[in-house]
């Protein structure tokens, strides 16, 4: 009995050790925030200390093996929001590294999110929210998304939402729209006070955006 | 009920009158930009925007939020500018800004472009910034254009 516990325990310790190892070895923490405690430091890449709340594991694995551009203007830290010059592509990792990194990242959580409905939007509702996304709220001014013809459209100061449906967890999107301060002390996106119905519809709309739909 | 109808008519009118940010032809008018009534109701009675002070905080707020479209110097050349169908207003051009009152600029910032018959690509900042800071942003824009309402 005792030995079993010891074995399991050291196994856990070992794997925790190996995990920490790869993150350190690859130096993810030199650009990304991995712990909520590092709130003071200024980072040059998006926060990952809540990666397990935000991303879909399948997308994460794919991204680490074969990175795609999410912020066409780069990750902007300077207050002037100036034009970012040369954007270097993200490092890519092997299948095995990507698997391990994904497991580690999916364990990084800061909140428990309320479940949301994944019921797809009816065609009419989708058209309505698309219209609001572009006009009432002007989301398109800062975010790329897909137009009716399946072409990429929109501003670049915010992360691209073209592949949001594969990339983000619906619960996280709803959480972000409801209270972004939970994840970011001070962002550059305007606050929107959406009623629960609108919020749910926006979340479901964003989850329909997938890069397979680019024409 | 009649109130509702008025509201709807107002919204439809606004929708028709304004240019879209991103052309899309469907006109599902379920939109809810602030109505005239709401706008006038929410504007503080005694605006006196000419008294608002431009502080370091005003400039930082402009740099943090507004430059993404209006550009660092307010010339309308922020990083989103070339992706918008209606260009962000150049805040250094007196010729246009002289024709707008401080109240109109206040409304545009607080409730978004749609509320003053301008394009929806100018988002509403009323849930993000308080009235005082919006007043001071109006004055900052007056500094940028070195102009007053005629």
GROMACS .gro file of C-alpha atoms in nm:
model
  365
    1UNK     CA    1   0.000   0.000   0.000
    2UNK     CA    2   0.265   0.243   0.110
    3UNK     CA    3   0.486   0.161  -0.187
    4UNK     CA    4   0.200   0.219  -0.425
    5UNK     CA    5   0.139   0.560  -0.285
    6UNK     CA    6   0.507   0.637  -0.309
    7UNK     CA    7   0.517   0.519  -0.668
    8UNK     CA    8   0.209   0.719  -0.768
    9UNK     CA    9   0.335   1.019  -0.583
   10UNK     CA   10   0.681   1.019  -0.733
   11UNK     CA   11   0.521   0.954  -1.072
   12UNK     CA   12   0.318   1.271  -1.030
   13UNK     CA   13   0.620   1.464  -0.917
   14UNK     CA   14   0.820   1.334  -1.206
   15UNK     CA   15   0.562   1.427  -1.466
   16UNK     CA   16   0.518   1.767  -1.308
   17UNK     CA   17   0.890   1.803  -1.329
   18UNK     CA   18   0.909   1.696  -1.692
   19UNK     CA   19   0.626   1.937  -1.775
   20UNK     CA   20   0.791   2.231  -1.612
   21UNK     CA   21   1.101   2.123  -1.796
   22UNK     CA   22   0.973   2.165  -2.149
   23UNK     CA   23   0.815   2.501  -2.078
   24UNK     CA   24   1.142   2.624  -1.931
   25UNK     CA   25   1.349   2.466  -2.201
   26UNK     CA   26   1.142   2.637  -2.470
   27UNK     CA   27   1.134   2.955  -2.268
   28UNK     CA   28   0.763   3.023  -2.326
   29UNK     CA   29   0.769   3.236  -2.012
   30UNK     CA   30   1.011   3.488  -2.160
   31UNK     CA   31   0.729   3.617  -2.380
   32UNK     CA   32   0.407   3.483  -2.225
   33UNK     CA   33   0.261   3.522  -1.876
   34UNK     CA   34   0.215   3.171  -1.741
   35UNK     CA   35   0.130   3.253  -1.378
   36UNK     CA   36  -0.131   3.498  -1.254
   37UNK     CA   37   0.122   3.620  -0.994
   38UNK     CA   38   0.332   3.785  -1.263
   39UNK     CA   39   0.077   4.062  -1.296
   40UNK     CA   40   0.336   4.339  -1.272
   41UNK     CA   41   0.559   4.232  -1.557
   42UNK     CA   42   0.500   4.355  -1.911
   43UNK     CA   43   0.498   4.071  -2.159
   44UNK     CA   44   0.550   4.071  -2.532
   45UNK     CA   45   0.294   3.801  -2.610
   46UNK     CA   46  -0.063   3.716  -2.509
   47UNK     CA   47  -0.132   3.583  -2.159
   48UNK     CA   48  -0.141   3.206  -2.128
   49UNK     CA   49  -0.207   3.173  -1.756
   50UNK     CA   50  -0.570   3.095  -1.838
   51UNK     CA   51  -0.502   2.894  -2.155
   52UNK     CA   52  -0.708   2.603  -2.018
   53UNK     CA   53  -1.012   2.831  -1.995
   54UNK     CA   54  -0.964   2.987  -2.335
   55UNK     CA   55  -0.851   2.744  -2.603
   56UNK     CA   56  -0.977   2.426  -2.759
   57UNK     CA   57  -0.706   2.160  -2.708
   58UNK     CA   58  -0.726   2.039  -3.066
   59UNK     CA   59  -0.657   2.388  -3.197
   60UNK     CA   60  -0.379   2.442  -2.946
   61UNK     CA   61  -0.196   2.129  -3.055
   62UNK     CA   62  -0.234   2.226  -3.418
   63UNK     CA   63  -0.114   2.582  -3.350
   64UNK     CA   64   0.198   2.464  -3.171
   65UNK     CA   65   0.287   2.231  -3.458
   66UNK     CA   66   0.190   2.469  -3.731
   67UNK     CA   67   0.131   2.825  -3.605
   68UNK     CA   68  -0.114   3.061  -3.773
   69UNK     CA   69  -0.126   3.438  -3.744
   70UNK     CA   70  -0.393   3.553  -3.499
   71UNK     CA   71  -0.297   3.916  -3.454
   72UNK     CA   72  -0.218   4.050  -3.799
   73UNK     CA   73  -0.063   4.364  -3.647
   74UNK     CA   74   0.133   4.166  -3.391
   75UNK     CA   75   0.088   4.171  -3.017
   76UNK     CA   76   0.087   4.540  -2.942
   77UNK     CA   77   0.227   4.654  -2.610
   78UNK     CA   78   0.321   5.015  -2.677
   79UNK     CA   79   0.054   5.265  -2.584
   80UNK     CA   80   0.070   5.449  -2.914
   81UNK     CA   81  -0.057   5.152  -3.112
   82UNK     CA   82   0.193   5.224  -3.384
   83UNK     CA   83   0.246   5.021  -3.695
   84UNK     CA   84   0.434   4.707  -3.607
   85UNK     CA   85   0.726   4.641  -3.840
   86UNK     CA   86   0.847   4.288  -3.904
   87UNK     CA   87   0.644   4.013  -3.752
   88UNK     CA   88   0.837   3.696  -3.701
   89UNK     CA   89   0.635   3.375  -3.719
   90UNK     CA   90   0.581   3.177  -3.398
   91UNK     CA   91   0.819   2.888  -3.326
   92UNK     CA   92   0.676   2.552  -3.415
   93UNK     CA   93   0.718   2.235  -3.214
   94UNK     CA   94   0.723   1.862  -3.287
   95UNK     CA   95   0.417   1.643  -3.249
   96UNK     CA   96   0.539   1.512  -2.917
   97UNK     CA   97   0.634   1.852  -2.780
   98UNK     CA   98   0.300   1.992  -2.894
   99UNK     CA   99   0.115   1.714  -2.711
  100UNK     CA  100   0.300   1.775  -2.387
  101UNK     CA  101   0.270   2.152  -2.413
  102UNK     CA  102  -0.103   2.126  -2.485
  103UNK     CA  103  -0.155   1.913  -2.175
  104UNK     CA  104   0.034   2.164  -1.964
  105UNK     CA  105  -0.145   2.466  -2.109
  106UNK     CA  106  -0.488   2.307  -2.069
  107UNK     CA  107  -0.418   2.280  -1.697
  108UNK     CA  108  -0.366   2.654  -1.663
  109UNK     CA  109  -0.699   2.791  -1.542
  110UNK     CA  110  -0.802   3.089  -1.337
  111UNK     CA  111  -1.178   3.064  -1.330
  112UNK     CA  112  -1.465   2.826  -1.353
  113UNK     CA  113  -1.687   2.931  -1.638
  114UNK     CA  114  -2.061   2.891  -1.652
  115UNK     CA  115  -2.180   2.653  -1.921
  116UNK     CA  116  -2.338   2.810  -2.231
  117UNK     CA  117  -2.578   2.674  -2.486
  118UNK     CA  118  -2.413   2.540  -2.797
  119UNK     CA  119  -2.741   2.531  -2.986
  120UNK     CA  120  -2.662   2.656  -3.337
  121UNK     CA  121  -2.812   2.986  -3.450
  122UNK     CA  122  -3.095   2.974  -3.698
  123UNK     CA  123  -3.016   3.126  -4.035
  124UNK     CA  124  -3.223   3.433  -3.959
  125UNK     CA  125  -3.067   3.488  -3.621
  126UNK     CA  126  -2.723   3.446  -3.767
  127UNK     CA  127  -2.793   3.716  -4.025
  128UNK     CA  128  -2.922   3.941  -3.750
  129UNK     CA  129  -2.615   3.898  -3.529
  130UNK     CA  130  -2.382   3.933  -3.824
  131UNK     CA  131  -2.547   4.264  -3.894
  132UNK     CA  132  -2.507   4.375  -3.535
  133UNK     CA  133  -2.146   4.256  -3.532
  134UNK     CA  134  -2.074   4.478  -3.829
  135UNK     CA  135  -2.301   4.773  -3.764
  136UNK     CA  136  -2.463   4.816  -3.427
  137UNK     CA  137  -2.151   4.730  -3.231
  138UNK     CA  138  -1.887   4.785  -3.497
  139UNK     CA  139  -1.689   4.477  -3.394
  140UNK     CA  140  -1.569   4.444  -3.753
  141UNK     CA  141  -1.374   4.771  -3.720
  142UNK     CA  142  -1.114   4.595  -3.505
  143UNK     CA  143  -1.161   4.224  -3.576
  144UNK     CA  144  -1.132   4.022  -3.892
  145UNK     CA  145  -1.424   3.796  -3.965
  146UNK     CA  146  -1.590   3.646  -4.271
  147UNK     CA  147  -1.838   3.827  -4.491
  148UNK     CA  148  -2.128   3.663  -4.673
  149UNK     CA  149  -1.904   3.572  -4.963
  150UNK     CA  150  -1.664   3.395  -4.725
  151UNK     CA  151  -1.395   3.661  -4.763
  152UNK     CA  152  -1.184   3.786  -4.474
  153UNK     CA  153  -1.285   4.137  -4.373
  154UNK     CA  154  -1.221   4.378  -4.091
  155UNK     CA  155  -0.972   4.569  -3.878
  156UNK     CA  156  -0.654   4.431  -3.728
  157UNK     CA  157  -0.611   4.592  -3.387
  158UNK     CA  158  -0.794   4.303  -3.220
  159UNK     CA  159  -0.723   3.930  -3.258
  160UNK     CA  160  -0.865   3.779  -3.577
  161UNK     CA  161  -1.195   3.601  -3.517
  162UNK     CA  162  -1.188   3.421  -3.853
  163UNK     CA  163  -1.106   3.092  -3.685
  164UNK     CA  164  -1.257   3.167  -3.343
  165UNK     CA  165  -1.503   2.876  -3.367
  166UNK     CA  166  -1.215   2.627  -3.377
  167UNK     CA  167  -0.986   2.819  -3.148
  168UNK     CA  168  -1.186   2.944  -2.852
  169UNK     CA  169  -1.412   2.779  -2.595
  170UNK     CA  170  -1.768   2.912  -2.615
  171UNK     CA  171  -1.778   2.954  -2.236
  172UNK     CA  172  -1.468   3.168  -2.249
  173UNK     CA  173  -1.605   3.390  -2.528
  174UNK     CA  174  -1.919   3.450  -2.321
  175UNK     CA  175  -1.701   3.519  -2.016
  176UNK     CA  176  -1.490   3.767  -2.211
  177UNK     CA  177  -1.789   3.954  -2.348
  178UNK     CA  178  -1.946   3.965  -2.007
  179UNK     CA  179  -1.645   4.074  -1.802
  180UNK     CA  180  -1.311   4.104  -1.982
  181UNK     CA  181  -1.139   4.237  -1.667
  182UNK     CA  182  -1.132   3.883  -1.532
  183UNK     CA  183  -0.876   3.806  -1.801
  184UNK     CA  184  -0.718   4.138  -1.877
  185UNK     CA  185  -0.677   4.426  -1.638
  186UNK     CA  186  -0.705   4.686  -1.908
  187UNK     CA  187  -0.769   4.600  -2.268
  188UNK     CA  188  -0.834   4.827  -2.565
  189UNK     CA  189  -1.167   4.686  -2.661
  190UNK     CA  190  -1.469   4.894  -2.567
  191UNK     CA  191  -1.697   4.750  -2.299
  192UNK     CA  192  -2.040   4.642  -2.413
  193UNK     CA  193  -2.327   4.594  -2.176
  194UNK     CA  194  -2.508   4.315  -2.353
  195UNK     CA  195  -2.823   4.161  -2.212
  196UNK     CA  196  -2.793   3.783  -2.156
  197UNK     CA  197  -2.981   3.696  -2.476
  198UNK     CA  198  -2.762   3.916  -2.696
  199UNK     CA  199  -2.453   3.788  -2.522
  200UNK     CA  200  -2.551   3.429  -2.585
  201UNK     CA  201  -2.632   3.504  -2.949
  202UNK     CA  202  -2.300   3.681  -3.002
  203UNK     CA  203  -2.115   3.391  -2.847
  204UNK     CA  204  -2.291   3.144  -3.073
  205UNK     CA  205  -2.226   3.367  -3.373
  206UNK     CA  206  -1.854   3.389  -3.297
  207UNK     CA  207  -1.843   3.011  -3.264
  208UNK     CA  208  -1.970   2.979  -3.624
  209UNK     CA  209  -1.659   3.155  -3.755
  210UNK     CA  210  -1.421   2.890  -3.885
  211UNK     CA  211  -1.141   2.908  -4.133
  212UNK     CA  212  -1.286   2.618  -4.335
  213UNK     CA  213  -1.554   2.868  -4.438
  214UNK     CA  214  -1.305   3.099  -4.612
  215UNK     CA  215  -1.377   3.098  -4.982
  216UNK     CA  216  -4.672   5.064  -2.791
  217UNK     CA  217  -4.666   5.381  -2.997
  218UNK     CA  218  -4.343   5.460  -2.823
  219UNK     CA  219  -4.205   5.133  -2.951
  220UNK     CA  220  -4.316   5.218  -3.301
  221UNK     CA  221  -4.145   5.551  -3.287
  222UNK     CA  222  -3.835   5.385  -3.165
  223UNK     CA  223  -3.842   5.138  -3.448
  224UNK     CA  224  -3.905   5.407  -3.707
  225UNK     CA  225  -3.614   5.604  -3.567
  226UNK     CA  226  -3.388   5.308  -3.582
  227UNK     CA  227  -3.484   5.223  -3.937
  228UNK     CA  228  -3.430   5.580  -4.041
  229UNK     CA  229  -3.089   5.593  -3.882
  230UNK     CA  230  -2.999   5.268  -4.047
  231UNK     CA  231  -3.094   5.394  -4.389
  232UNK     CA  232  -2.921   5.725  -4.340
  233UNK     CA  233  -2.587   5.587  -4.236
  234UNK     CA  234  -2.319   5.430  -4.443
  235UNK     CA  235  -2.215   5.083  -4.341
  236UNK     CA  236  -1.872   4.999  -4.213
  237UNK     CA  237  -1.850   4.695  -4.415
  238UNK     CA  238  -2.081   4.669  -4.711
  239UNK     CA  239  -2.348   4.412  -4.666
  240UNK     CA  240  -2.678   4.454  -4.834
  241UNK     CA  241  -2.920   4.283  -4.599
  242UNK     CA  242  -3.115   4.529  -4.394
  243UNK     CA  243  -3.235   4.333  -4.097
  244UNK     CA  244  -3.320   4.625  -3.882
  245UNK     CA  245  -3.319   4.466  -3.540
  246UNK     CA  246  -3.044   4.703  -3.441
  247UNK     CA  247  -3.055   4.902  -3.127
  248UNK     CA  248  -2.840   5.206  -3.143
  249UNK     CA  249  -2.932   5.458  -2.877
  250UNK     CA  250  -3.243   5.654  -2.962
  251UNK     CA  251  -3.254   6.031  -2.971
  252UNK     CA  252  -3.449   6.030  -2.647
  253UNK     CA  253  -3.199   5.810  -2.475
  254UNK     CA  254  -2.916   6.021  -2.600
  255UNK     CA  255  -3.062   6.346  -2.475
  256UNK     CA  256  -3.165   6.187  -2.150
  257UNK     CA  257  -2.817   6.058  -2.073
  258UNK     CA  258  -2.629   6.374  -2.158
  259UNK     CA  259  -2.565   6.564  -1.840
  260UNK     CA  260  -2.785   6.871  -1.814
  261UNK     CA  261  -2.502   7.107  -1.752
  262UNK     CA  262  -2.244   6.987  -1.993
  263UNK     CA  263  -2.024   7.296  -2.004
  264UNK     CA  264  -1.762   7.102  -2.192
  265UNK     CA  265  -1.553   7.415  -2.236
  266UNK     CA  266  -1.456   7.377  -1.871
  267UNK     CA  267  -1.317   7.027  -1.911
  268UNK     CA  268  -0.944   7.011  -1.862
  269UNK     CA  269  -0.714   6.822  -2.091
  270UNK     CA  270  -0.478   6.632  -1.863
  271UNK     CA  271  -0.206   6.375  -1.910
  272UNK     CA  272  -0.479   6.119  -1.845
  273UNK     CA  273  -0.676   6.252  -2.143
  274UNK     CA  274  -0.382   6.211  -2.375
  275UNK     CA  275  -0.310   5.864  -2.243
  276UNK     CA  276  -0.671   5.763  -2.290
  277UNK     CA  277  -0.661   5.886  -2.648
  278UNK     CA  278  -0.336   5.700  -2.710
  279UNK     CA  279  -0.464   5.382  -2.553
  280UNK     CA  280  -0.805   5.355  -2.721
  281UNK     CA  281  -0.847   5.599  -3.005
  282UNK     CA  282  -0.517   5.569  -3.189
  283UNK     CA  283  -0.602   5.219  -3.313
  284UNK     CA  284  -0.822   5.396  -3.567
  285UNK     CA  285  -0.751   5.770  -3.546
  286UNK     CA  286  -0.372   5.735  -3.545
  287UNK     CA  287  -0.110   5.853  -3.299
  288UNK     CA  288  -0.138   6.215  -3.401
  289UNK     CA  289  -0.513   6.198  -3.464
  290UNK     CA  290  -0.474   6.221  -3.840
  291UNK     CA  291  -0.714   5.934  -3.907
  292UNK     CA  292  -0.437   5.691  -4.001
  293UNK     CA  293  -0.445   5.425  -3.725
  294UNK     CA  294  -0.374   5.061  -3.801
  295UNK     CA  295  -0.742   4.981  -3.863
  296UNK     CA  296  -0.795   5.276  -4.096
  297UNK     CA  297  -0.731   5.108  -4.426
  298UNK     CA  298  -0.972   4.826  -4.342
  299UNK     CA  299  -1.268   5.052  -4.277
  300UNK     CA  300  -1.503   5.160  -4.553
  301UNK     CA  301  -1.559   5.493  -4.383
  302UNK     CA  302  -1.225   5.645  -4.285
  303UNK     CA  303  -1.173   5.747  -3.922
  304UNK     CA  304  -1.216   6.120  -3.887
  305UNK     CA  305  -0.897   6.326  -3.908
  306UNK     CA  306  -0.899   6.510  -3.574
  307UNK     CA  307  -0.651   6.770  -3.695
  308UNK     CA  308  -0.878   6.905  -3.969
  309UNK     CA  309  -1.046   7.224  -3.852
  310UNK     CA  310  -1.257   7.259  -4.164
  311UNK     CA  311  -1.488   6.973  -4.067
  312UNK     CA  312  -1.464   6.989  -3.689
  313UNK     CA  313  -1.568   7.354  -3.686
  314UNK     CA  314  -1.903   7.242  -3.818
  315UNK     CA  315  -1.961   7.009  -3.521
  316UNK     CA  316  -2.059   7.127  -3.176
  317UNK     CA  317  -1.892   6.996  -2.862
  318UNK     CA  318  -2.218   6.820  -2.777
  319UNK     CA  319  -2.212   6.639  -3.110
  320UNK     CA  320  -1.856   6.523  -3.053
  321UNK     CA  321  -1.947   6.415  -2.700
  322UNK     CA  322  -2.238   6.212  -2.834
  323UNK     CA  323  -2.029   6.053  -3.107
  324UNK     CA  324  -1.775   5.934  -2.850
  325UNK     CA  325  -2.024   5.825  -2.587
  326UNK     CA  326  -2.284   5.658  -2.808
  327UNK     CA  327  -2.091   5.585  -3.125
  328UNK     CA  328  -2.104   5.714  -3.482
  329UNK     CA  329  -2.461   5.595  -3.544
  330UNK     CA  330  -2.600   5.822  -3.275
  331UNK     CA  331  -2.496   6.136  -3.463
  332UNK     CA  332  -2.573   6.011  -3.811
  333UNK     CA  333  -2.219   5.895  -3.871
  334UNK     CA  334  -2.079   5.554  -3.951
  335UNK     CA  335  -2.103   5.265  -3.702
  336UNK     CA  336  -1.731   5.194  -3.739
  337UNK     CA  337  -1.689   5.462  -3.475
  338UNK     CA  338  -1.774   5.253  -3.167
  339UNK     CA  339  -1.955   5.373  -2.854
  340UNK     CA  340  -1.728   5.432  -2.555
  341UNK     CA  341  -1.996   5.513  -2.298
  342UNK     CA  342  -1.954   5.181  -2.114
  343UNK     CA  343  -1.577   5.219  -2.109
  344UNK     CA  344  -1.514   5.587  -2.033
  345UNK     CA  345  -1.698   5.816  -1.793
  346UNK     CA  346  -1.851   6.148  -1.891
  347UNK     CA  347  -1.568   6.356  -1.748
  348UNK     CA  348  -1.304   6.185  -1.950
  349UNK     CA  349  -1.523   6.204  -2.261
  350UNK     CA  350  -1.562   6.580  -2.206
  351UNK     CA  351  -1.188   6.614  -2.183
  352UNK     CA  352  -1.144   6.407  -2.499
  353UNK     CA  353  -1.369   6.654  -2.677
  354UNK     CA  354  -1.140   6.933  -2.560
  355UNK     CA  355  -0.835   6.735  -2.663
  356UNK     CA  356  -0.980   6.700  -3.013
  357UNK     CA  357  -1.034   7.080  -3.009
  358UNK     CA  358  -0.664   7.109  -2.932
  359UNK     CA  359  -0.573   6.875  -3.214
  360UNK     CA  360  -0.776   7.070  -3.469
  361UNK     CA  361  -0.698   7.404  -3.305
  362UNK     CA  362  -1.054   7.494  -3.370
  363UNK     CA  363  -1.386   7.570  -3.205
  364UNK     CA  364  -1.742   7.508  -3.307
  365UNK     CA  365  -1.845   7.795  -3.530
   0.00000   0.00000   0.00000
